[in-house]
Short mmCIF file of C-alpha atoms in Angstrom, two decimals:
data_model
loop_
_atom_site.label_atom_id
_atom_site.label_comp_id
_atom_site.label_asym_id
_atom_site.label_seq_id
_atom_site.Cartn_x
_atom_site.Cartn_y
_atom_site.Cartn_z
CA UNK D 1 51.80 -1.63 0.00
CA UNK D 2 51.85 2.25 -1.15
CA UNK D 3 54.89 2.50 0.85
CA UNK D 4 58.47 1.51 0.16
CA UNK D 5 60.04 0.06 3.44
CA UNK D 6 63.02 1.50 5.13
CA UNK D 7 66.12 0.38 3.75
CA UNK D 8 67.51 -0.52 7.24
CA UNK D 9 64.30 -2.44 8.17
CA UNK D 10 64.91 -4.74 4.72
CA UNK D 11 68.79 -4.97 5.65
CA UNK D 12 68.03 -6.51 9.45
CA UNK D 13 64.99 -8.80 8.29
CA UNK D 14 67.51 -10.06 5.56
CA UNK D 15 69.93 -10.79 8.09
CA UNK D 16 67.45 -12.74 10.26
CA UNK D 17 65.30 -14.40 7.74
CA UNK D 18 67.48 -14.65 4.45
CA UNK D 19 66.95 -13.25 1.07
CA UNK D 20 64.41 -15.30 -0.19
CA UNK D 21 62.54 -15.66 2.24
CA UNK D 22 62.46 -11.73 2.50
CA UNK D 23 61.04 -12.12 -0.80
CA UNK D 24 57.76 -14.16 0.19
CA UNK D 25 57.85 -11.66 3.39
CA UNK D 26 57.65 -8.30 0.46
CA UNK D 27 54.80 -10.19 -1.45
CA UNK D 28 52.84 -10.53 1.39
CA UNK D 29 52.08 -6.98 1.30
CA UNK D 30 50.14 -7.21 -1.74
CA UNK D 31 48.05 -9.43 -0.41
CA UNK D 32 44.49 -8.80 1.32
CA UNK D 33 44.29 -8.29 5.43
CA UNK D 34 42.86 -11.00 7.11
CA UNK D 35 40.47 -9.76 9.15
CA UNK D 36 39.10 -11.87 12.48
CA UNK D 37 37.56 -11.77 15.38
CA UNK D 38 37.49 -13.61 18.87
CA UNK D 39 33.43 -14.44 20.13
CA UNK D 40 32.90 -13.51 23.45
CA UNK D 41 32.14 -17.12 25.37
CA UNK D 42 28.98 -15.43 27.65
CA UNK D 43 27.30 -13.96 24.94
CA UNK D 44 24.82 -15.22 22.30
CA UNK D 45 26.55 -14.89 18.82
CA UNK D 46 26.73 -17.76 16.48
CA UNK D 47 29.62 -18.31 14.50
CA UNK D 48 31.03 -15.96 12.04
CA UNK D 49 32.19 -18.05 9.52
CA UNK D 50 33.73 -21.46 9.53
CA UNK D 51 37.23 -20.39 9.18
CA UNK D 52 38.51 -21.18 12.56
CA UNK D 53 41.90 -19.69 14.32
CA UNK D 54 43.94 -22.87 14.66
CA UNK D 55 45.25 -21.47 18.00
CA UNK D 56 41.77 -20.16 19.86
CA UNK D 57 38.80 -21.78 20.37
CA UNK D 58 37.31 -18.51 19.79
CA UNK D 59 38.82 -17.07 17.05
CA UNK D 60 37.33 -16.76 13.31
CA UNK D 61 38.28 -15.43 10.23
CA UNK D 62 35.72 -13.20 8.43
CA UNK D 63 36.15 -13.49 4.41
CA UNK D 64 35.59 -9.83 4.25
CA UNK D 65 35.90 -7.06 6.91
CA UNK D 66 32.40 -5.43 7.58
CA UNK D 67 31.63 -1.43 9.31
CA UNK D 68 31.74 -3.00 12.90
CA UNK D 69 30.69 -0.05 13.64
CA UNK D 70 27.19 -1.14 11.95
CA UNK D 71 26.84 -4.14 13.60
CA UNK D 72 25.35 -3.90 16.96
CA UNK D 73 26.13 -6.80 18.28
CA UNK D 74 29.81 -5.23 17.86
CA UNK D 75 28.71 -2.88 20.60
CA UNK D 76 26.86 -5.35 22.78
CA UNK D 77 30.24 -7.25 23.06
CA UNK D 78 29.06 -10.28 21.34
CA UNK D 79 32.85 -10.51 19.49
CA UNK D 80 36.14 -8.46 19.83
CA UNK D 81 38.17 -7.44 16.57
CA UNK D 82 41.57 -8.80 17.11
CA UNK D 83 44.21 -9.57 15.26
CA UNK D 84 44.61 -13.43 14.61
CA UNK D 85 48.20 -13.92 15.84
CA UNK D 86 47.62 -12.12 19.04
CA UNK D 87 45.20 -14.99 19.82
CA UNK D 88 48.08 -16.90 20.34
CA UNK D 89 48.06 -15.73 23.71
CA UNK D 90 44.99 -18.49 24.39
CA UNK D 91 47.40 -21.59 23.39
CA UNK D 92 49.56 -20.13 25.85
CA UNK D 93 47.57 -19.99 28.75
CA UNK D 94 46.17 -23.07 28.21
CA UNK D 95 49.64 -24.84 28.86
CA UNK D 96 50.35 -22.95 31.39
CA UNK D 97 47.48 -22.44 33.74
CA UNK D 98 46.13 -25.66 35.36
CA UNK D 99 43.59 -23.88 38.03
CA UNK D 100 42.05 -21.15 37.40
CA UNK D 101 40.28 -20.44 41.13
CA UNK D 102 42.93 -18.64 42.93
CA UNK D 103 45.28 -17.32 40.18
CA UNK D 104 45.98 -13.57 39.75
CA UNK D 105 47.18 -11.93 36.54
CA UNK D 106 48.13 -9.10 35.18
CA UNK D 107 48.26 -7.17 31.88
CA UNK D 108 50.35 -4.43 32.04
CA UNK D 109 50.80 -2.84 28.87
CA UNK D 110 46.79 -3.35 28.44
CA UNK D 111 44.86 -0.76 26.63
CA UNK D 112 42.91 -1.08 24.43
CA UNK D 113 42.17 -4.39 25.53
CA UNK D 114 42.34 -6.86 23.05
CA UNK D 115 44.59 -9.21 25.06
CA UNK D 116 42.66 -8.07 28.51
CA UNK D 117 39.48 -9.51 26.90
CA UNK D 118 41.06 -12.59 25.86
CA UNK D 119 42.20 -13.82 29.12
CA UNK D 120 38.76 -12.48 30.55
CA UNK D 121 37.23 -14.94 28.81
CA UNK D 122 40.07 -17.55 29.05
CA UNK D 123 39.45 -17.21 32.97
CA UNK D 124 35.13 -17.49 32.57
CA UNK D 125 35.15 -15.17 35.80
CA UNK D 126 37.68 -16.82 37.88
CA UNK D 127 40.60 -15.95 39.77
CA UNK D 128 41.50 -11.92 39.19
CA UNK D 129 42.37 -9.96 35.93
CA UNK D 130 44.45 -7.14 36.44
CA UNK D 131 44.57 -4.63 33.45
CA UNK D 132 46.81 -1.70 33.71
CA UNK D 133 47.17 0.99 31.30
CA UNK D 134 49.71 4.38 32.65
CA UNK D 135 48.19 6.46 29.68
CA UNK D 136 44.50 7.78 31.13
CA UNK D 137 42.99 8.37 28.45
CA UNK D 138 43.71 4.72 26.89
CA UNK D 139 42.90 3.24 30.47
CA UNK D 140 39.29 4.74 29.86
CA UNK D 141 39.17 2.94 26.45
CA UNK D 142 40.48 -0.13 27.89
CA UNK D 143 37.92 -0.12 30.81
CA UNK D 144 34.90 0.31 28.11
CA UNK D 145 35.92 -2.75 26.23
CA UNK D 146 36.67 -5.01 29.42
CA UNK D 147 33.27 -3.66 30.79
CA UNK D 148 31.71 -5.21 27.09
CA UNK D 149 32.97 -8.77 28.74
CA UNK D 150 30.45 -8.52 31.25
CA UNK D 151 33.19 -10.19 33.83
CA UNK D 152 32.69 -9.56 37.66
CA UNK D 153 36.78 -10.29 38.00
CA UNK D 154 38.31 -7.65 36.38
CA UNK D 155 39.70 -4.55 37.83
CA UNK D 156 41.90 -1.79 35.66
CA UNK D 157 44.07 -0.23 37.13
CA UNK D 158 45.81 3.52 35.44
CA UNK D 159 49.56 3.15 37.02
CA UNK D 160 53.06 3.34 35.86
CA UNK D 161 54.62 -0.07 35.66
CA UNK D 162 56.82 1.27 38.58
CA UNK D 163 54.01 1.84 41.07
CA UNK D 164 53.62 -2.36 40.97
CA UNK D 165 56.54 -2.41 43.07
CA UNK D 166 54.30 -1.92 45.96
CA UNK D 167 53.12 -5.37 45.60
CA UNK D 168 56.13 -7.77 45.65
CA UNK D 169 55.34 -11.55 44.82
CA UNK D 170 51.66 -10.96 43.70
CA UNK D 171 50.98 -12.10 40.47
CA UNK D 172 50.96 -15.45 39.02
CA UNK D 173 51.23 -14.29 35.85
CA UNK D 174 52.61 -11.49 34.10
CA UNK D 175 51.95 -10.34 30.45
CA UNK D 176 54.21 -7.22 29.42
CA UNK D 177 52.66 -6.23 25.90
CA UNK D 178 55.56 -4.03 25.57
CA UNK D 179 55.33 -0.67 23.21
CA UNK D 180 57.34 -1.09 20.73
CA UNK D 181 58.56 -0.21 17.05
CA UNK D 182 55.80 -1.88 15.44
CA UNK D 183 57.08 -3.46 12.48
CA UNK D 184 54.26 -5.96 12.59
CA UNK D 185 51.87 -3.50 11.63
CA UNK D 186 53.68 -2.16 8.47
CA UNK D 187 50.84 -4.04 6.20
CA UNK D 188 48.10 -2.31 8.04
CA UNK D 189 49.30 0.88 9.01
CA UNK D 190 51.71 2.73 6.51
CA UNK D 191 52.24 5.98 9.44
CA UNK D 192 54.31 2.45 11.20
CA UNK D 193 56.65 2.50 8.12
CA UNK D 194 56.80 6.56 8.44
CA UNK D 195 57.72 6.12 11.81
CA UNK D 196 60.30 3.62 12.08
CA UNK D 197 63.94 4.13 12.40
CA UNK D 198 66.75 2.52 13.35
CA UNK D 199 67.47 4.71 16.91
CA UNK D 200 63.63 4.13 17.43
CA UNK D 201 64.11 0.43 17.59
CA UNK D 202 66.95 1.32 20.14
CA UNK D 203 64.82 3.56 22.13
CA UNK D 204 61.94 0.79 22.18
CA UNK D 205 64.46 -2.20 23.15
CA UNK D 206 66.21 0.21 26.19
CA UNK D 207 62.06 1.33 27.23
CA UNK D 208 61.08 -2.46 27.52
CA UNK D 209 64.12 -3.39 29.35
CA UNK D 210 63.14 -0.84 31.94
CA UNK D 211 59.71 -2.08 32.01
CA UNK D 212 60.76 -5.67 32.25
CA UNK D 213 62.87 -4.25 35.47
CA UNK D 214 60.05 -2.32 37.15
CA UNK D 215 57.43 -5.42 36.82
CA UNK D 216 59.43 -8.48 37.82
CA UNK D 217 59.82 -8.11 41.40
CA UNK D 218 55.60 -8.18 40.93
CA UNK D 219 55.91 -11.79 39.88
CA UNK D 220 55.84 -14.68 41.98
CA UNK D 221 58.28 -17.16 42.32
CA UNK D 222 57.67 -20.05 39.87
CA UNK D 223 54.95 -17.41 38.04
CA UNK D 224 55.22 -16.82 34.54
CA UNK D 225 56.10 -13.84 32.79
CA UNK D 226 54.47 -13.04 29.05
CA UNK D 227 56.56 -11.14 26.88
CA UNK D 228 55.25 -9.68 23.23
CA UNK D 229 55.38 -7.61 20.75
CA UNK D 230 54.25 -6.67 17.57
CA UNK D 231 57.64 -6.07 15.57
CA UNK D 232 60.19 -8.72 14.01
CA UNK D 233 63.71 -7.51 15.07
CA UNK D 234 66.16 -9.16 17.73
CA UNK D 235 66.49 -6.38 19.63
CA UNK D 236 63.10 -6.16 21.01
CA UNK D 237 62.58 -9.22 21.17
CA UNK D 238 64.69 -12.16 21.81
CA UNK D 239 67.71 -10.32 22.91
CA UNK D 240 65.25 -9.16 25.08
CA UNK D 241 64.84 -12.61 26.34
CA UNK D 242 68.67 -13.74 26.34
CA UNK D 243 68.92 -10.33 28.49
CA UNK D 244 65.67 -11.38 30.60
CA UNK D 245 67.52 -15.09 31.64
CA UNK D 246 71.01 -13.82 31.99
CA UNK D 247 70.77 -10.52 33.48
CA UNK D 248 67.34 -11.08 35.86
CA UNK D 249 67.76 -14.99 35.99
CA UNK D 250 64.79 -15.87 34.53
CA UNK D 251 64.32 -19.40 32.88
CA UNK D 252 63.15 -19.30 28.84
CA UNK D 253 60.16 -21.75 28.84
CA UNK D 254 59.23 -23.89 25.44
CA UNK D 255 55.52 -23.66 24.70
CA UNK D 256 54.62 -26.83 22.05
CA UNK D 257 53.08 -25.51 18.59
CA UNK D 258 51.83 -27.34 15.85
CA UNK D 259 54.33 -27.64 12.51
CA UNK D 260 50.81 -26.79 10.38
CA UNK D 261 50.46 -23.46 12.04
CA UNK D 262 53.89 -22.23 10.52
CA UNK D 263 54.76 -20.33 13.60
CA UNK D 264 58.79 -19.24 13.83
CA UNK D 265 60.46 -20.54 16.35
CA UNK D 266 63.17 -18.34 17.52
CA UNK D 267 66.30 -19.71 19.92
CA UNK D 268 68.12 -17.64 21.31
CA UNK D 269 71.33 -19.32 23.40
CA UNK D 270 69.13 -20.31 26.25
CA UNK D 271 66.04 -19.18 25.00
CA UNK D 272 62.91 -19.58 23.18
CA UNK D 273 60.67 -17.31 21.44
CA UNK D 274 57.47 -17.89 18.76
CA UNK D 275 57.52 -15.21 15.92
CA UNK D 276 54.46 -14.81 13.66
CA UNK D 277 55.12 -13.73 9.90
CA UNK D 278 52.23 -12.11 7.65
CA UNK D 279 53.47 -14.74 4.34
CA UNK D 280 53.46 -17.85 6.95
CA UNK D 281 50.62 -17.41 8.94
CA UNK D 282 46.84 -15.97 8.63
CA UNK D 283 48.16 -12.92 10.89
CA UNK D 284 49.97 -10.16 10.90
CA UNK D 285 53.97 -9.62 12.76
CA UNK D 286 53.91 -10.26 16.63
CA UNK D 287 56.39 -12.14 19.06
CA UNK D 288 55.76 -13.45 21.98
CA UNK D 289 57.58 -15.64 24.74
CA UNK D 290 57.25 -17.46 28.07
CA UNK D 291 59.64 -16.90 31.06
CA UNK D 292 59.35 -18.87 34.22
CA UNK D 293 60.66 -16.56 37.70
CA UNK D 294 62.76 -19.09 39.42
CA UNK D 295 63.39 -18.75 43.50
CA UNK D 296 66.85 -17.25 43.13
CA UNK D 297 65.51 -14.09 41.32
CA UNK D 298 65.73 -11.57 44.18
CA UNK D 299 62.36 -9.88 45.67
CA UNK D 300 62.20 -6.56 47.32
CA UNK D 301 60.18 -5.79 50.13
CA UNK D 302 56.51 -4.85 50.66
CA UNK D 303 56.78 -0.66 50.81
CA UNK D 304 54.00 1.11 53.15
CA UNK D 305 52.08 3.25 50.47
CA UNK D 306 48.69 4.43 50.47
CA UNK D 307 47.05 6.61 48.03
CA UNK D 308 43.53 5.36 47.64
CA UNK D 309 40.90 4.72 50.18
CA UNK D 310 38.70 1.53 50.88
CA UNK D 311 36.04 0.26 49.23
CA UNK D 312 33.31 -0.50 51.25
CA UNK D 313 30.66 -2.64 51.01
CA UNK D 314 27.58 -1.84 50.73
CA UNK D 315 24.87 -1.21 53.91
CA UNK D 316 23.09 -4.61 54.16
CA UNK D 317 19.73 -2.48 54.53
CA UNK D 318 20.08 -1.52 51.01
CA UNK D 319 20.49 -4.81 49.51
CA UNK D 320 16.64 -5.10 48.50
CA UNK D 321 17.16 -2.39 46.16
CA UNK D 322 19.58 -4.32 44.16
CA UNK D 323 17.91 -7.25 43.76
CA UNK D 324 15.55 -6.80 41.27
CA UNK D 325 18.84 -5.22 39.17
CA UNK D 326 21.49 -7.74 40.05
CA UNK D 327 22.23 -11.56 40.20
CA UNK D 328 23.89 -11.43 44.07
CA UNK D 329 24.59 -14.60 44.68
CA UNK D 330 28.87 -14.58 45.81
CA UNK D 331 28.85 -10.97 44.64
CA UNK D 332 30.18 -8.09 47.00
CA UNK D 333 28.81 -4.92 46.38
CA UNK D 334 31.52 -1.89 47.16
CA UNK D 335 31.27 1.72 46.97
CA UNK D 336 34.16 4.20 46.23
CA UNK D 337 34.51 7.94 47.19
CA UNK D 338 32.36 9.12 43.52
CA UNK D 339 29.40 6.84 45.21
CA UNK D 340 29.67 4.39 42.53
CA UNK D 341 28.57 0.87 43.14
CA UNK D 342 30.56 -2.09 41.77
CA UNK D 343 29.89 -5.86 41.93
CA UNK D 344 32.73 -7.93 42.11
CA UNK D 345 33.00 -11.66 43.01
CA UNK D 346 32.95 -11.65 46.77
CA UNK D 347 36.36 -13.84 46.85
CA UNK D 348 37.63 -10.73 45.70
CA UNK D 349 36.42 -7.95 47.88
CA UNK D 350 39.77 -8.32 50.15
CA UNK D 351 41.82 -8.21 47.06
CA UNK D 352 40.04 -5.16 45.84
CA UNK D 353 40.37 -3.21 49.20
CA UNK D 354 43.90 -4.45 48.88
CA UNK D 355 44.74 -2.95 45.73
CA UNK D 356 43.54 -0.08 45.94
CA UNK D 357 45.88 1.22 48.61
CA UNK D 358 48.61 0.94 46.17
CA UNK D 359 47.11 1.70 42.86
CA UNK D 360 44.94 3.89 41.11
CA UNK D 361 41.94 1.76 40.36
CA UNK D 362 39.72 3.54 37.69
CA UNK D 363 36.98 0.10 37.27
CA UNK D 364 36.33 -2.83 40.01
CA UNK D 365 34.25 -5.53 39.05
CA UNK D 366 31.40 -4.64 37.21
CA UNK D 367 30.05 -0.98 37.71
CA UNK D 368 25.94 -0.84 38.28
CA UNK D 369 25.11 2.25 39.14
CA UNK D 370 24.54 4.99 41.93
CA UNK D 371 21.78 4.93 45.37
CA UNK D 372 19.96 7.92 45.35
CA UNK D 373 18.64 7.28 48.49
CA UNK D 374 16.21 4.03 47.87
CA UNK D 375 16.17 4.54 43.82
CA UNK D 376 18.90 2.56 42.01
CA UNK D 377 20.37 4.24 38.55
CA UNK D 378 22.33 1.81 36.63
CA UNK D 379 25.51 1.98 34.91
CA UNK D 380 25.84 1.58 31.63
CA UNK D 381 28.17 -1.21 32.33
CA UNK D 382 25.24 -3.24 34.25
CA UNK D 383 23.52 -3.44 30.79
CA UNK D 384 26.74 -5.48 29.22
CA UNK D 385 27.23 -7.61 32.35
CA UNK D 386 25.71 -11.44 32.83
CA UNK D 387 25.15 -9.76 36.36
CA UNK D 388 22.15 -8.25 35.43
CA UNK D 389 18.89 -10.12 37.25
CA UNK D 390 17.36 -12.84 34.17
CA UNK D 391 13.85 -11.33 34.83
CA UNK D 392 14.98 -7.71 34.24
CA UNK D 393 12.19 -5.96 31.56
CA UNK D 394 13.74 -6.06 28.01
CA UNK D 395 12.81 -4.90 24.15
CA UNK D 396 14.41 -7.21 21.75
CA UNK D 397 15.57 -4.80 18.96
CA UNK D 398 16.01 -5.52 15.29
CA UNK D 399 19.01 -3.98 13.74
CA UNK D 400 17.75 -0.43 12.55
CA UNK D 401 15.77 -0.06 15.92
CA UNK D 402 19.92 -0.88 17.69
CA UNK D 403 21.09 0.96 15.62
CA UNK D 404 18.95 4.09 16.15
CA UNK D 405 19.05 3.42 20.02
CA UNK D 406 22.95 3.13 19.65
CA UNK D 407 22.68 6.78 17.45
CA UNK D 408 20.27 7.86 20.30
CA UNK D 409 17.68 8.57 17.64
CA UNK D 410 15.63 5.94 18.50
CA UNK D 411 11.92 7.31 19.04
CA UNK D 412 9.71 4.80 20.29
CA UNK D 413 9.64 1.42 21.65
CA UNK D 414 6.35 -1.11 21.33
CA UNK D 415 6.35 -1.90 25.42
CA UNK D 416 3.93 -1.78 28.05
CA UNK D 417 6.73 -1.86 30.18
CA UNK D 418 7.42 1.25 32.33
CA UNK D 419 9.97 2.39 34.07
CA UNK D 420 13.50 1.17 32.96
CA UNK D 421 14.37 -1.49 30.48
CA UNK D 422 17.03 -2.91 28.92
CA UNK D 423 17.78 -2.64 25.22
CA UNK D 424 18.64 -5.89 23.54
CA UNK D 425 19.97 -7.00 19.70
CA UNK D 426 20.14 -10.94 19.16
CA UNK D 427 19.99 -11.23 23.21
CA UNK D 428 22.43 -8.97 24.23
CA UNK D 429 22.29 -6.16 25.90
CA UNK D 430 22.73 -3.03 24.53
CA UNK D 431 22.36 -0.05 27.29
CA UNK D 432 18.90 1.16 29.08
CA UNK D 433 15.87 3.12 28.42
CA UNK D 434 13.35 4.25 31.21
CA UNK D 435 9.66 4.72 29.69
CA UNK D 436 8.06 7.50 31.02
CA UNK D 437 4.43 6.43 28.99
CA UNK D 438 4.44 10.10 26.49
CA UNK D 439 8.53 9.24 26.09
CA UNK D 440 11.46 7.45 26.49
CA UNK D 441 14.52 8.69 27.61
CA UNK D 442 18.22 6.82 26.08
CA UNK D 443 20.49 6.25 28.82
CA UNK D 444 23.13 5.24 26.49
CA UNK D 445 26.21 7.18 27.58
CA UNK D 446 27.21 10.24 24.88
CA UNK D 447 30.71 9.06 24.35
CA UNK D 448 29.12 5.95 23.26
CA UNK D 449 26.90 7.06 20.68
CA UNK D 450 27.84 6.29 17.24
CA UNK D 451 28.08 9.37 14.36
CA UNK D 452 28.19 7.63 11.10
CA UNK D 453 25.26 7.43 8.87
CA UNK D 454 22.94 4.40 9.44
CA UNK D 455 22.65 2.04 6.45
#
């Protein structure tokens, strides 16, 4: 730790935690990050180490932290880099959810998608993922890395929490990631300890309470609402709570942990709340509880809004052009106003059309291209998505060859191929190339290509 932390920060962990066990809290600083990652369940990727997250089925410690940026199966979506506690989220959800089929859920507070991802995969395409970011340029980052799941259920949405007002009793479950003052991250990022203060934490407690407002008429009755954060103080988080079931008459709900995983339990009067500390756990500071909506929390009504337009599907007479591209079978295909085409699982297409008359829907599905009349160009999106047809042509890649197609600097491939073809590393895909014979042309999006020196 290069930094000394705030005198005020060490006075109100004291209070909470005691002095000596402050003391194990400070040395925990010296020690190394853990670094880990979550696999993603539809790709091939074998296992990174066999240091498992007690918590997620998917979740491994690394024993050192490599330049993901080097590894292209990083960029094929093979894994996600996530933090370990946040993978608590997966115990969660597995005591809460019983059937997956019908449910809806939303992340609010999504970008950049580490949690989005995780209930992707928790869900293996069923039901509907919401994932909402109100900051646009984060809700293009977080639509990047949910498009690296591949999943056809997923649609992200760039909207103030406000704007889900509009859809009154909707969700099954709610997670509110809330910003916050981000004392967890004071062994990673030193800027945190720069920027905490006292009046910050005040400002961050009085923002989440007006979130918390905003989304809960969203929530069904008997849904679930997820609150976390990544800081260690009451004030953001279990007064939050006490606040959340006296004040909006929600009910605290237990969530069973294992004594080995030396998680915090945190009561409140009539509350419960699971808080994760960098010297007791492999992990760094988050907090995170359950709420259950019970039926005398009081709804609003359904307003009459409309500021999108439909999303139609596509003209059956087209449909032999994406077969040879796309695995069809209980897919819809819908267009929006840019001519963009997006697969999404045909349960969905109602929900979809729905939606977007009341949000701002910046990704649907999975995005595979644009018609230019009868030629199909694909999305980069298609080339990360299980959606794409088994038979498509592909170039297995070794890792210089990824790398250089991930650079754009790749020059030639060894296929006899023509046309387009999908780049793979370890069989994943990687993006497209179209061979034209004398060259091939990268279709690898620019904001995608990586800078650093290859090595």
């Amino acid at each position: 730790m290069n930094k000394p932390l705030p005198q005020d920060f060490e006075k109100e962990l004291i209070s909470s935690i005691g002095q000596n066990e402050y003391h194990f809290f400070e040395n925990s600083f010296l020690d190394i990050v853990p670094t880990s990652v979550r696999v993603n369940p539809n790709k091939d990727k074998k296992d990174p180490s066999n240091k498992k997250v007690s918590w997620c089925p998917l979740g491994y410690y690394l024993d050192e932290r490599p330049i993901f940026t080097l590894d292209p199966a990083f960029h094929a979506g093979a894994y996600y880099v996530q933090e370990a506690s946040s993978m608590f989220l997966w115990h969660i959800l597995d005591q809460l959810v019983h059937e997956k089929n019908d449910i809806k859920i939303l992340d609010l507070c999504a970008a950049p998608g580490g949690k989005s991802t995780l209930i992707a995969s928790f869900l293996q395409n069923r039901g509907l993922l919401v994932a909402n970011e109100v900051m646009k340029n984060r809700a293009y980052v977080l639509k990047y890395n949910l498009s690296k799941e591949g999943h056809s259920n997923v649609v992200v949405t760039n909207n103030d929490p406000r704007d889900f007002t509009y859809l009154p009793e909707y969700f099954d479950i709610i997670l509110v990631d809330a910003p916050c003052s981000g004392e967890g991250m004071f062994r990673k990022d030193s800027d945190a300890i720069c920027e905490w203060s006292l009046e910050n934490v005040d400002n961050c407690a009085a923002r989440q309470k007006r979130i918390l407002s905003d989304i809960i008429p969203s929530l069904k009755s008997g849904g679930y609402l997820l609150y976390s954060t990544c800081t260690y103080n009451r004030y953001e988080n279990i007064n939050n709570i006490e606040w959340l079931v006296r004040e909006k008459g929600l009910l605290s709900f237990p969530i069973q942990i294992e004594n080995e995983w030396n998680i915090q339990e945190i009561l409140g009067e009539k509350s419960f709340g699971y808080q994760f500390y960098p010297h007791k756990v492999k992990g760094e500071g988050f907090f995170i509880s359950a709420l259950q909506k019970t039926n005398e929390t009081q709804n609003v009504k359904n307003h009459q809004k409309n500021i999108g337009i439909s999303l139609p599907a596509v003209d059956k007479k087209s449909m032999p052009v994406f077969k040879p591209w796309v695995k069809l079978q209980d897919i819809s295909l819908l267009s929006d106003k840019t001519g963009t085409i997006h697969a999404i699982n045909s349960d969905l297409e109602t929900e979809s059309n729905f939606l977007n008359q009341f949000l701002r829907l910046i990704y649907c599905g999975v995005s595979i291209g644009t018609l230019n009349k009868t030629i199909m160009i694909p999305d980069h999106s298609l080339a990360l998505s299980y959606l794409l047809a088994d038979d498509f042509p592909a170039i297995e890649l070794n890792r210089m060859d990824a790398l250089h197609y991930l650079k754009k600097t790749l020059p030639s491939i060894d296929s006899s191929h023509t046309s387009w073809i999908l780049a793979t590393y370890e069989g994943n895909g990687l993006g497209f190339l179209k061979n034209l014979g004398h060259r091939i042309n990268n279709y690898l999006p620019q904001e995608h290509r990586i800078h650093m020196e290859i090595k």
